[in-house]
PDB file of N, CA and C in Angstrom:
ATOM      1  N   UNK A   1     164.615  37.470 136.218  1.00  0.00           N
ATOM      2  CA  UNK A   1     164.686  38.405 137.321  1.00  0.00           C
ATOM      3  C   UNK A   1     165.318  37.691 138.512  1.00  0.00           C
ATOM      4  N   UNK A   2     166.335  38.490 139.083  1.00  0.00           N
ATOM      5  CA  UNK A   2     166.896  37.737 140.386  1.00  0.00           C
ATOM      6  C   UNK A   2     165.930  37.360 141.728  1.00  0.00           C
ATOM      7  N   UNK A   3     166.698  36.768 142.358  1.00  0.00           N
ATOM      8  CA  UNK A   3     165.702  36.914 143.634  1.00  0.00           C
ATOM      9  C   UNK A   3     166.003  37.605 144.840  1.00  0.00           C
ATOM     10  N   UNK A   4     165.008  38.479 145.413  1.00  0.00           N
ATOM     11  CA  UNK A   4     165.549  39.407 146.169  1.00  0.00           C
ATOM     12  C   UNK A   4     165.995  38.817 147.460  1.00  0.00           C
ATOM     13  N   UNK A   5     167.043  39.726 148.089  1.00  0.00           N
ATOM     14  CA  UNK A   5     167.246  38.981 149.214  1.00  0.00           C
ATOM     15  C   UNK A   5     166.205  39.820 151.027  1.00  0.00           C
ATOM     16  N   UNK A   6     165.662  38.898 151.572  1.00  0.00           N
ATOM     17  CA  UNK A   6     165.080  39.642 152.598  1.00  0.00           C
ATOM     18  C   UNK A   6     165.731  40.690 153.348  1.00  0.00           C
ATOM     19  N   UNK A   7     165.152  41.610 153.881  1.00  0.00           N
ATOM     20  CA  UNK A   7     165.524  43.225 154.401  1.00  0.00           C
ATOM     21  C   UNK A   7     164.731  42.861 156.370  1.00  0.00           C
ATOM     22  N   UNK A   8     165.607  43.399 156.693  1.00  0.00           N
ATOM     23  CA  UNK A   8     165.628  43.632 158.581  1.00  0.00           C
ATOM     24  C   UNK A   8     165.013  44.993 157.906  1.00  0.00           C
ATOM     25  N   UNK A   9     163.612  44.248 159.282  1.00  0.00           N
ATOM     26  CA  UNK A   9     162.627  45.452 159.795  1.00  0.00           C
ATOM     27  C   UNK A   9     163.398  45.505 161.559  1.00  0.00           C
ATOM     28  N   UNK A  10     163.915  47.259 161.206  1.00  0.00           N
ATOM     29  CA  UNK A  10     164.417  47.336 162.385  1.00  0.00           C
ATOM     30  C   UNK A  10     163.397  47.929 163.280  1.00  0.00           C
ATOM     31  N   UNK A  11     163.509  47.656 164.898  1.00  0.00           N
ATOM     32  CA  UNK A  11     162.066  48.512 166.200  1.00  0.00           C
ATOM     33  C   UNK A  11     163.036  49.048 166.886  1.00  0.00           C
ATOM     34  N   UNK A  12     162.066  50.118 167.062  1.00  0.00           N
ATOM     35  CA  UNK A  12     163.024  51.060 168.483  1.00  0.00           C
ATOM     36  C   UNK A  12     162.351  50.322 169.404  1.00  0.00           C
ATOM     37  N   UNK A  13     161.569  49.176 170.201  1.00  0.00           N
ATOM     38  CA  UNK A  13     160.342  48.743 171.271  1.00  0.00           C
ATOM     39  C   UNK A  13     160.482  47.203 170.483  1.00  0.00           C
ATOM     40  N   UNK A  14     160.770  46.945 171.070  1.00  0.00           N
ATOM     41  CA  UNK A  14     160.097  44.902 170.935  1.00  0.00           C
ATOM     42  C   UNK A  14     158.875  44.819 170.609  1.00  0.00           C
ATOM     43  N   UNK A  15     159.054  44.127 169.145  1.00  0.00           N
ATOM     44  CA  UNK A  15     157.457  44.012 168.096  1.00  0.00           C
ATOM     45  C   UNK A  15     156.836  43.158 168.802  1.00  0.00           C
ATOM     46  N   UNK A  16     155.653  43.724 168.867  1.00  0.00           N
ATOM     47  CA  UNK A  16     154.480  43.532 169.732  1.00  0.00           C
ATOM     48  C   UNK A  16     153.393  41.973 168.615  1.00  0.00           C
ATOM     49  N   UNK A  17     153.860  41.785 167.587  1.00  0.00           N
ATOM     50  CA  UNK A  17     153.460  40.599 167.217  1.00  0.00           C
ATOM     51  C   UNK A  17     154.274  39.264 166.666  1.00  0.00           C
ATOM     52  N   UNK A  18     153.794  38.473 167.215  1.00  0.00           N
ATOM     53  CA  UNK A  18     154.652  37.307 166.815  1.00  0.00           C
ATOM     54  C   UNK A  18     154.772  37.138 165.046  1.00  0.00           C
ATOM     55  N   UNK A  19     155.906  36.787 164.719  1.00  0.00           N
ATOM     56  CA  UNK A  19     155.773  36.285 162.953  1.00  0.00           C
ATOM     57  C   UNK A  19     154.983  34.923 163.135  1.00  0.00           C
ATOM     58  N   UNK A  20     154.672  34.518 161.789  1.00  0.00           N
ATOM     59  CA  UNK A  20     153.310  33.745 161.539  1.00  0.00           C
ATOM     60  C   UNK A  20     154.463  32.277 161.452  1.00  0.00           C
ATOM     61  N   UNK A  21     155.422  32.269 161.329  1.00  0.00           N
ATOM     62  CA  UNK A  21     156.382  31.279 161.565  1.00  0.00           C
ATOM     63  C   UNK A  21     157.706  31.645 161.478  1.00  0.00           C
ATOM     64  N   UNK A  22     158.541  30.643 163.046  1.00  0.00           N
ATOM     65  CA  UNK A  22     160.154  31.252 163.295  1.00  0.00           C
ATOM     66  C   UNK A  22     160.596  30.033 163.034  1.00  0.00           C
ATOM     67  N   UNK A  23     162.307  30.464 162.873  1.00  0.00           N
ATOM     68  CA  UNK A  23     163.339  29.338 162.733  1.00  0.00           C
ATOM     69  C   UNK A  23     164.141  29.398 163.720  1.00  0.00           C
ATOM     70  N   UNK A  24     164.261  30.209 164.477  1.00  0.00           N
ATOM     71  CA  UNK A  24     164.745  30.914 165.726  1.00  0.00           C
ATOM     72  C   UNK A  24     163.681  31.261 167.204  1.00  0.00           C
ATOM     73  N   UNK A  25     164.358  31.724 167.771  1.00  0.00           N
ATOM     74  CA  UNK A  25     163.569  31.910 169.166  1.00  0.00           C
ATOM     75  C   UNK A  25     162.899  33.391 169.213  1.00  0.00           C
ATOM     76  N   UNK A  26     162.057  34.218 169.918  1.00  0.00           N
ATOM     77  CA  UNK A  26     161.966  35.522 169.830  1.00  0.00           C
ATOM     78  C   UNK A  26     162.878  36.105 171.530  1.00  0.00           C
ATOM     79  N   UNK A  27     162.991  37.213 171.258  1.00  0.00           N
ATOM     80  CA  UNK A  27     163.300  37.892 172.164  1.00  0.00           C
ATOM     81  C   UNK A  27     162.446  37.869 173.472  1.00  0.00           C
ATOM     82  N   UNK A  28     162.828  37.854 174.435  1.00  0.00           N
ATOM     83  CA  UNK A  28     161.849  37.956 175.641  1.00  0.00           C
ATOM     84  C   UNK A  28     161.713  39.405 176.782  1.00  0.00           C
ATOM     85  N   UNK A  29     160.372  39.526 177.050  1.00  0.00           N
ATOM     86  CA  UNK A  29     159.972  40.773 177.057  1.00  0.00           C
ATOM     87  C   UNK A  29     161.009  41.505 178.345  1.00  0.00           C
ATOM     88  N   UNK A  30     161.699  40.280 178.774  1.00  0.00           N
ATOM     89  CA  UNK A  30     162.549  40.698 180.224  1.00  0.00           C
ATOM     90  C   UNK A  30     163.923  40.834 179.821  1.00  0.00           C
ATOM     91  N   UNK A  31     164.206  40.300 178.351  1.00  0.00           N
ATOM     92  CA  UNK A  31     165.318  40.171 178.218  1.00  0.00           C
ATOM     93  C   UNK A  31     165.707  41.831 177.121  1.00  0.00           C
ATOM     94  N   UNK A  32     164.740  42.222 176.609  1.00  0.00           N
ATOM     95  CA  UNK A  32     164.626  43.623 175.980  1.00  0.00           C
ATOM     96  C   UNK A  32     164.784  44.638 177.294  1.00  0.00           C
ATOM     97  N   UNK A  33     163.878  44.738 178.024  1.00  0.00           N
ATOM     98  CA  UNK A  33     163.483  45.319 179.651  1.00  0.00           C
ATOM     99  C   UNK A  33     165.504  45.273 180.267  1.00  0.00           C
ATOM    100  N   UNK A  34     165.465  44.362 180.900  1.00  0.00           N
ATOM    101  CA  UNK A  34     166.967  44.716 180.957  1.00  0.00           C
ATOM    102  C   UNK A  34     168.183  44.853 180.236  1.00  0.00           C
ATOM    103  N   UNK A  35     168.147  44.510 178.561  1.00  0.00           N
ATOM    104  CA  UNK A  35     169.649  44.964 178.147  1.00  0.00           C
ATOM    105  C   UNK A  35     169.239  46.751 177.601  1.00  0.00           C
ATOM    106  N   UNK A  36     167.850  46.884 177.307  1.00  0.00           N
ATOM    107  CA  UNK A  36     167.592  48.176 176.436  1.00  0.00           C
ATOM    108  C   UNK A  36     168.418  48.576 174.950  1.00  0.00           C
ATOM    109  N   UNK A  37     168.136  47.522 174.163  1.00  0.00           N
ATOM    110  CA  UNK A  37     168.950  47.732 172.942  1.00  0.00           C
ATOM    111  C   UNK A  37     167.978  49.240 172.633  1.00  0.00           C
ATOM    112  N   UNK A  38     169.315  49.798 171.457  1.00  0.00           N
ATOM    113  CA  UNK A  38     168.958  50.557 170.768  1.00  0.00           C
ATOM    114  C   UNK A  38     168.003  50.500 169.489  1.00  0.00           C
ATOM    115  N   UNK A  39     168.336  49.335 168.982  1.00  0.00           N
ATOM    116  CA  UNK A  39     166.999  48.859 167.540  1.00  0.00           C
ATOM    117  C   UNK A  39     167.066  47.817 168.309  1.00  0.00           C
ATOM    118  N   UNK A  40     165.981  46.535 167.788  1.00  0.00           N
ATOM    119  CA  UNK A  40     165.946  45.432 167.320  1.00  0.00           C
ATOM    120  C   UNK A  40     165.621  44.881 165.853  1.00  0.00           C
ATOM    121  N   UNK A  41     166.119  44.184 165.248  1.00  0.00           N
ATOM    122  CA  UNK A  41     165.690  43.712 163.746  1.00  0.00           C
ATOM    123  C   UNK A  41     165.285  42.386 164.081  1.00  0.00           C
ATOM    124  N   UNK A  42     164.277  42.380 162.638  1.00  0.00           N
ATOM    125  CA  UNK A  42     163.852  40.742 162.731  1.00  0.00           C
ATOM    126  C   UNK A  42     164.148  40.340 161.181  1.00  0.00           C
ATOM    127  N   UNK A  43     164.944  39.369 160.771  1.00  0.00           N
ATOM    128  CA  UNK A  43     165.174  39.401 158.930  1.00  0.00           C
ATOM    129  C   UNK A  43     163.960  38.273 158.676  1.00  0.00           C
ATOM    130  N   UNK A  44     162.979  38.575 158.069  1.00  0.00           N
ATOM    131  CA  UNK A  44     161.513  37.790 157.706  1.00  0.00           C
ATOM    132  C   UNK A  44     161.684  37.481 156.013  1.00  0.00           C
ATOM    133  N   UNK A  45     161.041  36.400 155.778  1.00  0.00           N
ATOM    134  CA  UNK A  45     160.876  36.160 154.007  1.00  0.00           C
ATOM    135  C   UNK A  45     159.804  35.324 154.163  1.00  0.00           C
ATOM    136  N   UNK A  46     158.460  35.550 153.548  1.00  0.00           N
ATOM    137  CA  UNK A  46     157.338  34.930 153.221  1.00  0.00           C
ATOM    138  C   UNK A  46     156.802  34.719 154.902  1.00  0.00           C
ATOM    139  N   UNK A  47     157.126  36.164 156.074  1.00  0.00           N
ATOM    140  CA  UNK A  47     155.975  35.397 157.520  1.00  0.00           C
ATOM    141  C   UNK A  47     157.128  34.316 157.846  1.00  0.00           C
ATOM    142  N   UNK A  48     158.158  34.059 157.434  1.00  0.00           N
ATOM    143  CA  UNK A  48     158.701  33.539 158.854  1.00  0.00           C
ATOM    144  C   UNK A  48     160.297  34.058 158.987  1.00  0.00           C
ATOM    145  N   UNK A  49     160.063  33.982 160.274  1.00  0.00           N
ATOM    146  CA  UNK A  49     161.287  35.071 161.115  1.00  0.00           C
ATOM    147  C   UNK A  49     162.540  33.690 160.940  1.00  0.00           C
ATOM    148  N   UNK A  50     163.629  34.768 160.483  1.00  0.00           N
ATOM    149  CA  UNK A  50     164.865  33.722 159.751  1.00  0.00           C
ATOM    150  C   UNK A  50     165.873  34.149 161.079  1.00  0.00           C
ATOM    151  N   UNK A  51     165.890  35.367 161.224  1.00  0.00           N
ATOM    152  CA  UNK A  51     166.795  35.843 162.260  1.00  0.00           C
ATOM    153  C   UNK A  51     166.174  37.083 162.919  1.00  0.00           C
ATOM    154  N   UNK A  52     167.270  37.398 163.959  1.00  0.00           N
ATOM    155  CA  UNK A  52     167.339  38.466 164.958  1.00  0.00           C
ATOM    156  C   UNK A  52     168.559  38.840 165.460  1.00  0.00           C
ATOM    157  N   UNK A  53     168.271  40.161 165.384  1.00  0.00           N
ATOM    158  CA  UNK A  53     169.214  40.432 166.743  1.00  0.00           C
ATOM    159  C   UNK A  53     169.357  42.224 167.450  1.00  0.00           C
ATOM    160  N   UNK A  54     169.835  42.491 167.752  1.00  0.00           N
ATOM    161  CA  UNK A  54     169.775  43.609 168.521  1.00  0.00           C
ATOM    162  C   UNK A  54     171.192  44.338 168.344  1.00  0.00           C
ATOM    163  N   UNK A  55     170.840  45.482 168.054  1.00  0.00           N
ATOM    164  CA  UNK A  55     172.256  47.020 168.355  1.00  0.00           C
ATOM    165  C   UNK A  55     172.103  48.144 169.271  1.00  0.00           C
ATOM    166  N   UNK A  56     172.864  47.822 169.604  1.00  0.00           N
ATOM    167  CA  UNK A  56     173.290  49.299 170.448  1.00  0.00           C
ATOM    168  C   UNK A  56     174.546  50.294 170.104  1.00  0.00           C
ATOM    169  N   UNK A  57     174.539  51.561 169.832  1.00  0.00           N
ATOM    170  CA  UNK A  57     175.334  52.252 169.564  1.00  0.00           C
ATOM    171  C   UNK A  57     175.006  53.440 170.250  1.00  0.00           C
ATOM    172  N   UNK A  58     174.104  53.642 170.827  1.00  0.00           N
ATOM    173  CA  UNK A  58     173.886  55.516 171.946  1.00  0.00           C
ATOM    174  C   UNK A  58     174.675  55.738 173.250  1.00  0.00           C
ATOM    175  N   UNK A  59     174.993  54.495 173.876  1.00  0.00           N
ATOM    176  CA  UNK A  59     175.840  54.418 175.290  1.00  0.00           C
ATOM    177  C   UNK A  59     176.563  54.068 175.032  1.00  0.00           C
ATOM    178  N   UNK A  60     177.599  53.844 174.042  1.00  0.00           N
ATOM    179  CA  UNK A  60     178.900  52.612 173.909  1.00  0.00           C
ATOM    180  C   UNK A  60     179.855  53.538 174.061  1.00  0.00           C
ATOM    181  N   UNK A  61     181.036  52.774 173.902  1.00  0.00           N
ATOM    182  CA  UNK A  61     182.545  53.854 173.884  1.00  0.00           C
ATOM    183  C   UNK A  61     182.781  54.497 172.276  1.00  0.00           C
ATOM    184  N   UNK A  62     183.782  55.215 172.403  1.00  0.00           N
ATOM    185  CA  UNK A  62     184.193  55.386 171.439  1.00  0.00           C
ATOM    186  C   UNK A  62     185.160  54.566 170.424  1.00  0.00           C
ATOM    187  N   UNK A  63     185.812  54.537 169.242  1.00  0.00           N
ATOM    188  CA  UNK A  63     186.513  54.224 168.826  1.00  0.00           C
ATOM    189  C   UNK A  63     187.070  55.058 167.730  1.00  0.00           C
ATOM    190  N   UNK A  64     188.582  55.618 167.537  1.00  0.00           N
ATOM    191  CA  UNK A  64     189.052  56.187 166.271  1.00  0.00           C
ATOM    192  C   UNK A  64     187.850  57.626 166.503  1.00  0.00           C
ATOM    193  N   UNK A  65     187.232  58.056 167.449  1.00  0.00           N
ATOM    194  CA  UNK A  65     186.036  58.843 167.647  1.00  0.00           C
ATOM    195  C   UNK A  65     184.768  58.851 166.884  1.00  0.00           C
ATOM    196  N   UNK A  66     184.337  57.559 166.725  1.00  0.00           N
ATOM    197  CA  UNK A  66     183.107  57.466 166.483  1.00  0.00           C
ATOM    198  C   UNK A  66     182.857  56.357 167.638  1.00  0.00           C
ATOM    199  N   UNK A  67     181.107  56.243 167.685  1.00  0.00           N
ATOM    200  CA  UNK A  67     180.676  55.077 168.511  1.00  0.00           C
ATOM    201  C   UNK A  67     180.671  53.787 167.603  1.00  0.00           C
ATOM    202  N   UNK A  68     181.184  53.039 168.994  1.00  0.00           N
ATOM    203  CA  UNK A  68     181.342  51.617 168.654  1.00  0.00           C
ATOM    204  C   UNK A  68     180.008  51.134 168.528  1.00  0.00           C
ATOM    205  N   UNK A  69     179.625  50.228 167.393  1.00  0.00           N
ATOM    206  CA  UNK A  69     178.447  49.276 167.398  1.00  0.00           C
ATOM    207  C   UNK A  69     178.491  48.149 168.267  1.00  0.00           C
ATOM    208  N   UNK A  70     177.618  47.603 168.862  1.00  0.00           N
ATOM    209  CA  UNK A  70     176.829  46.585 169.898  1.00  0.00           C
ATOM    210  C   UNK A  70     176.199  45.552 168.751  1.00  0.00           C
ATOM    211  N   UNK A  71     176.196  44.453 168.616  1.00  0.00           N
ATOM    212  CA  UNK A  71     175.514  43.473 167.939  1.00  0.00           C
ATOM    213  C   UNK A  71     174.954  42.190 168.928  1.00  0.00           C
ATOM    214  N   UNK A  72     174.115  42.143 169.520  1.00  0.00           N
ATOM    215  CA  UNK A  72     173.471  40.762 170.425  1.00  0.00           C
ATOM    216  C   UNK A  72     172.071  40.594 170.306  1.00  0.00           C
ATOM    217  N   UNK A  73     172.049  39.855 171.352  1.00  0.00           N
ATOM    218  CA  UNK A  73     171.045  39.215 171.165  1.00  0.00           C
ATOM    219  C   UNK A  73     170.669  38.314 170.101  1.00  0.00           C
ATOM    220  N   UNK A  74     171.577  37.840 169.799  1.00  0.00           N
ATOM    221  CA  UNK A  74     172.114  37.025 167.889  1.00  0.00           C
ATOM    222  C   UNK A  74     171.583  36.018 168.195  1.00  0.00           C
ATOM    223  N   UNK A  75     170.247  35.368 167.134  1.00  0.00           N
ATOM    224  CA  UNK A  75     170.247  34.185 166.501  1.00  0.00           C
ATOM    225  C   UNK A  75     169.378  34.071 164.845  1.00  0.00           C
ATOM    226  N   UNK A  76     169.990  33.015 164.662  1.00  0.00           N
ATOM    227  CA  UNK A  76     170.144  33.205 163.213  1.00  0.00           C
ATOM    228  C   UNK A  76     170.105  31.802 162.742  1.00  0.00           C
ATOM    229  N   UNK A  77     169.525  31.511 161.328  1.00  0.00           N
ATOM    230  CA  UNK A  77     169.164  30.304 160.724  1.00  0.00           C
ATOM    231  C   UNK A  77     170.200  30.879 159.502  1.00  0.00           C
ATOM    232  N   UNK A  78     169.775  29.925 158.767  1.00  0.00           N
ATOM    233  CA  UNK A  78     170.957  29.811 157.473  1.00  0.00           C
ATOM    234  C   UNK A  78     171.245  31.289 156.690  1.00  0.00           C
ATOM    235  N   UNK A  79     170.312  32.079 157.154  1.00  0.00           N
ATOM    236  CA  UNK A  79     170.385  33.333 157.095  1.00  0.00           C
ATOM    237  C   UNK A  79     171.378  34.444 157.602  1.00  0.00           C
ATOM    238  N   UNK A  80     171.999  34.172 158.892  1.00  0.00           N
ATOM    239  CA  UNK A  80     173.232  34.537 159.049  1.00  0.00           C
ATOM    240  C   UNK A  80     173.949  35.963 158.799  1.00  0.00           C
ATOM    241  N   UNK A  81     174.664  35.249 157.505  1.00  0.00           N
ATOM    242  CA  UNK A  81     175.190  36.183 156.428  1.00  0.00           C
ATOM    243  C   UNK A  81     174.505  37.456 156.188  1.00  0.00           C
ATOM    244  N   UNK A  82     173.168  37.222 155.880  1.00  0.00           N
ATOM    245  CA  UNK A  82     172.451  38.590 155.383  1.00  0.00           C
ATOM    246  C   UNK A  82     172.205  39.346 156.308  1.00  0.00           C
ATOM    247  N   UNK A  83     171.805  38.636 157.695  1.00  0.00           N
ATOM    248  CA  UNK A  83     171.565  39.478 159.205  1.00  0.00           C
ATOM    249  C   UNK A  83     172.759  40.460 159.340  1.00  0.00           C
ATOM    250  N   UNK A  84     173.444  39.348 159.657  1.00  0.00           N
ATOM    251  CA  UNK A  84     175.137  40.441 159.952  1.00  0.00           C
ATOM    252  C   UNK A  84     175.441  41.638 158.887  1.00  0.00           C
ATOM    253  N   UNK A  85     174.724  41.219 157.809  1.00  0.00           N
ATOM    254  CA  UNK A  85     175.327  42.854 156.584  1.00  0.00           C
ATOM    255  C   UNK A  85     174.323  44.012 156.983  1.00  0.00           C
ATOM    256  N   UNK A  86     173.666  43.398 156.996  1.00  0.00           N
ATOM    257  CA  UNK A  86     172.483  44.227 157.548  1.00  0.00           C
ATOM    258  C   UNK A  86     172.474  45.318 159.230  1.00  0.00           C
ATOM    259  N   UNK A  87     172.665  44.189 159.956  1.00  0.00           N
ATOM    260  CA  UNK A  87     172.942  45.175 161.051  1.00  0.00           C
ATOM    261  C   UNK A  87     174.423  45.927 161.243  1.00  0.00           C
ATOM    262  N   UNK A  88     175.062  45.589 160.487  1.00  0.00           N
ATOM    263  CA  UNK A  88     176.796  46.271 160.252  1.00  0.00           C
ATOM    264  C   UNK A  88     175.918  47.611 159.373  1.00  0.00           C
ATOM    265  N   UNK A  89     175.322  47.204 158.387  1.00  0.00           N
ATOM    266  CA  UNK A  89     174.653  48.456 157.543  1.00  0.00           C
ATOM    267  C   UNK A  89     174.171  49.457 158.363  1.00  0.00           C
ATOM    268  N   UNK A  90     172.943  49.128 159.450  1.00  0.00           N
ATOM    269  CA  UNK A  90     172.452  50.189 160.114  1.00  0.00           C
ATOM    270  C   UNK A  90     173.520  51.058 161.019  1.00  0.00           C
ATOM    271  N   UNK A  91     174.185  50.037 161.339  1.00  0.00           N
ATOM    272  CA  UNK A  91     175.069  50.779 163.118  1.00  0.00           C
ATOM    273  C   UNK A  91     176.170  51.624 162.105  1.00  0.00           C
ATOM    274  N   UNK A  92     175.984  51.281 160.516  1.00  0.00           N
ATOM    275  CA  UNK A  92     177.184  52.313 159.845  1.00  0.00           C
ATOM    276  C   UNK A  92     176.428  53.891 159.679  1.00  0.00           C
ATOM    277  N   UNK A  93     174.414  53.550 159.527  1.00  0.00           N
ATOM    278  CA  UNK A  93     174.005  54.905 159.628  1.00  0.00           C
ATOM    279  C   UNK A  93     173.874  55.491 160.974  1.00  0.00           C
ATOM    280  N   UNK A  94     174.242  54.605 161.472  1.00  0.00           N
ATOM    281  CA  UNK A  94     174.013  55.827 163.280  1.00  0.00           C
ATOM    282  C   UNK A  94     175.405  56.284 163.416  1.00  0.00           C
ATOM    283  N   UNK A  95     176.803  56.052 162.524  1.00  0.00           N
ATOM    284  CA  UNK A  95     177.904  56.740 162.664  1.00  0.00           C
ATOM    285  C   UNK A  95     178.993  55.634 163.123  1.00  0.00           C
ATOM    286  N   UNK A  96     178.325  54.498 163.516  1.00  0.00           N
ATOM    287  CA  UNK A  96     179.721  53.648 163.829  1.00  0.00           C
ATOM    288  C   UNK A  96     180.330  53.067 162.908  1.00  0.00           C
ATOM    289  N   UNK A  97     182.075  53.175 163.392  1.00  0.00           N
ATOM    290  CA  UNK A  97     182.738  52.496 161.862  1.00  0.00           C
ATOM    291  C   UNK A  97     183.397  51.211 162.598  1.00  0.00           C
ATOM    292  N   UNK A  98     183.090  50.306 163.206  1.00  0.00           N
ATOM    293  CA  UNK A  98     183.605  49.253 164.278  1.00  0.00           C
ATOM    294  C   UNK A  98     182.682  48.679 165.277  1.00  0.00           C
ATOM    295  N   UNK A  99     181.994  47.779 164.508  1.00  0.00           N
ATOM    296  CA  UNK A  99     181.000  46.942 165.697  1.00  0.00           C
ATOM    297  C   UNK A  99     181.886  45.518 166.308  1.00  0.00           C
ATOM    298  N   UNK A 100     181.065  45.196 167.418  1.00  0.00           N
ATOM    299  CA  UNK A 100     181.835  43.851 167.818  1.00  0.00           C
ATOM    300  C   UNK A 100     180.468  42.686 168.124  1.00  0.00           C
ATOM    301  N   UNK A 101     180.805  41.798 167.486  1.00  0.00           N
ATOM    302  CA  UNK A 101     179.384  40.956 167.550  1.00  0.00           C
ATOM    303  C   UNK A 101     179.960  39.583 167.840  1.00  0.00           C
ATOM    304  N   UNK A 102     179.371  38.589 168.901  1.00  0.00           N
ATOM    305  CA  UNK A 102     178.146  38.625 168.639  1.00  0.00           C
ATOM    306  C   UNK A 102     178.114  38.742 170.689  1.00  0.00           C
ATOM    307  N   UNK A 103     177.051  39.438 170.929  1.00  0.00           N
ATOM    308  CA  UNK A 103     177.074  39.703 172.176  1.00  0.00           C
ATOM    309  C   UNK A 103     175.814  39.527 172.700  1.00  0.00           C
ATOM    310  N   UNK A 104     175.836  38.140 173.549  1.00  0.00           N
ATOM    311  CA  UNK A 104     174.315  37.709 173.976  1.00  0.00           C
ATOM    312  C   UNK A 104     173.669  36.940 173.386  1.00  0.00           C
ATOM    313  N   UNK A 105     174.626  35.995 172.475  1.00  0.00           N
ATOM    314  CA  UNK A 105     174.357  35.095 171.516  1.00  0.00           C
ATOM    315  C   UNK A 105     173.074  34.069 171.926  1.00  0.00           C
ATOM    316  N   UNK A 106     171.892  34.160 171.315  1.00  0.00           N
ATOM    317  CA  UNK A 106     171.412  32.586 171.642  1.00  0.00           C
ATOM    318  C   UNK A 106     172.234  31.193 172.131  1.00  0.00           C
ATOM    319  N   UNK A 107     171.995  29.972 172.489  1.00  0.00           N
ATOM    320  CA  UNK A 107     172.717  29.097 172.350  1.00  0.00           C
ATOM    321  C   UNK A 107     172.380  28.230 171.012  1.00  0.00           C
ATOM    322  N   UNK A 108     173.005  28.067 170.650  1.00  0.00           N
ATOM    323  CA  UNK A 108     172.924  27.364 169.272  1.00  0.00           C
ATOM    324  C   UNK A 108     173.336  28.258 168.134  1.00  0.00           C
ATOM    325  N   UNK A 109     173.474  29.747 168.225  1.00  0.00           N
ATOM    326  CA  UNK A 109     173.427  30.602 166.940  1.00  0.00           C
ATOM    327  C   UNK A 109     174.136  29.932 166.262  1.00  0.00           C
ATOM    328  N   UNK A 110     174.077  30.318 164.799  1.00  0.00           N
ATOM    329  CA  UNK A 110     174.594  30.740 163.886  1.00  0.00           C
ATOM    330  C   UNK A 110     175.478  31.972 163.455  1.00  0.00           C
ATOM    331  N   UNK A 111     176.886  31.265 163.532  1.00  0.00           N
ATOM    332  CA  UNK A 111     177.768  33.388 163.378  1.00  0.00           C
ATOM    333  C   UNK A 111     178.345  33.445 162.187  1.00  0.00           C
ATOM    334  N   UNK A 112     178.206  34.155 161.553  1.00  0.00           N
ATOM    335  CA  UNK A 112     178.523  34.100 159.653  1.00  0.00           C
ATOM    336  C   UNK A 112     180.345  34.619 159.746  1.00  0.00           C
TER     337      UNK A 112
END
């Protein structure tokens, strides 16, 4: 049997509990408060938080006439790769066909 790969639990509100172990930093409650993402995801495997990051697609411009995707608040451990498919995945179900990432990068990220 293969091994699965971890899934982003996306929040409309900044998760109100810490993971039981990070590889990354969490979001801060001032830093949610003033950008107002639209989700946040956290990509978790076994309780510890591998990545994050944040989309916005409800206020953005258009493009080709759909909304453009927002990707920030980015940081990311060797995990990366799977974050970025992942949040390209969601901002493709809210209708956007063109995100631009990485916007609000941690220092240190990781950009796949």
């Amino acid at each position: 049997m293969g091994k699965t790969q971890p899934k982003v639990q996306w929040y409309s509100s900044l998760p109100p509990l810490a993971p039981e172990a990070t590889a990354v930093g969490l979001l801060s409650e001032a830093e949610w408060s003033r950008d107002r993402p639209d989700a946040h995801g956290w990509l978790t495997e076994n309780g510890c938080l591998l990545g994050r990051c944040s989309l916005w697609w409800r206020q953005t411009p258009t493009w080709a006439g759909a909304p453009l995707g927002y990707i920030g608040h980015w940081a990311a451990s060797a995990a990366a790769p799977e974050l970025l498919a992942q949040a390209g995945d969601h901002l493709a179900a809210q209708g956007c066909q063109q995100a631009i990432a990485p916007l609000m990068a941690a220092p240190g990220a990781t950009i796949a």
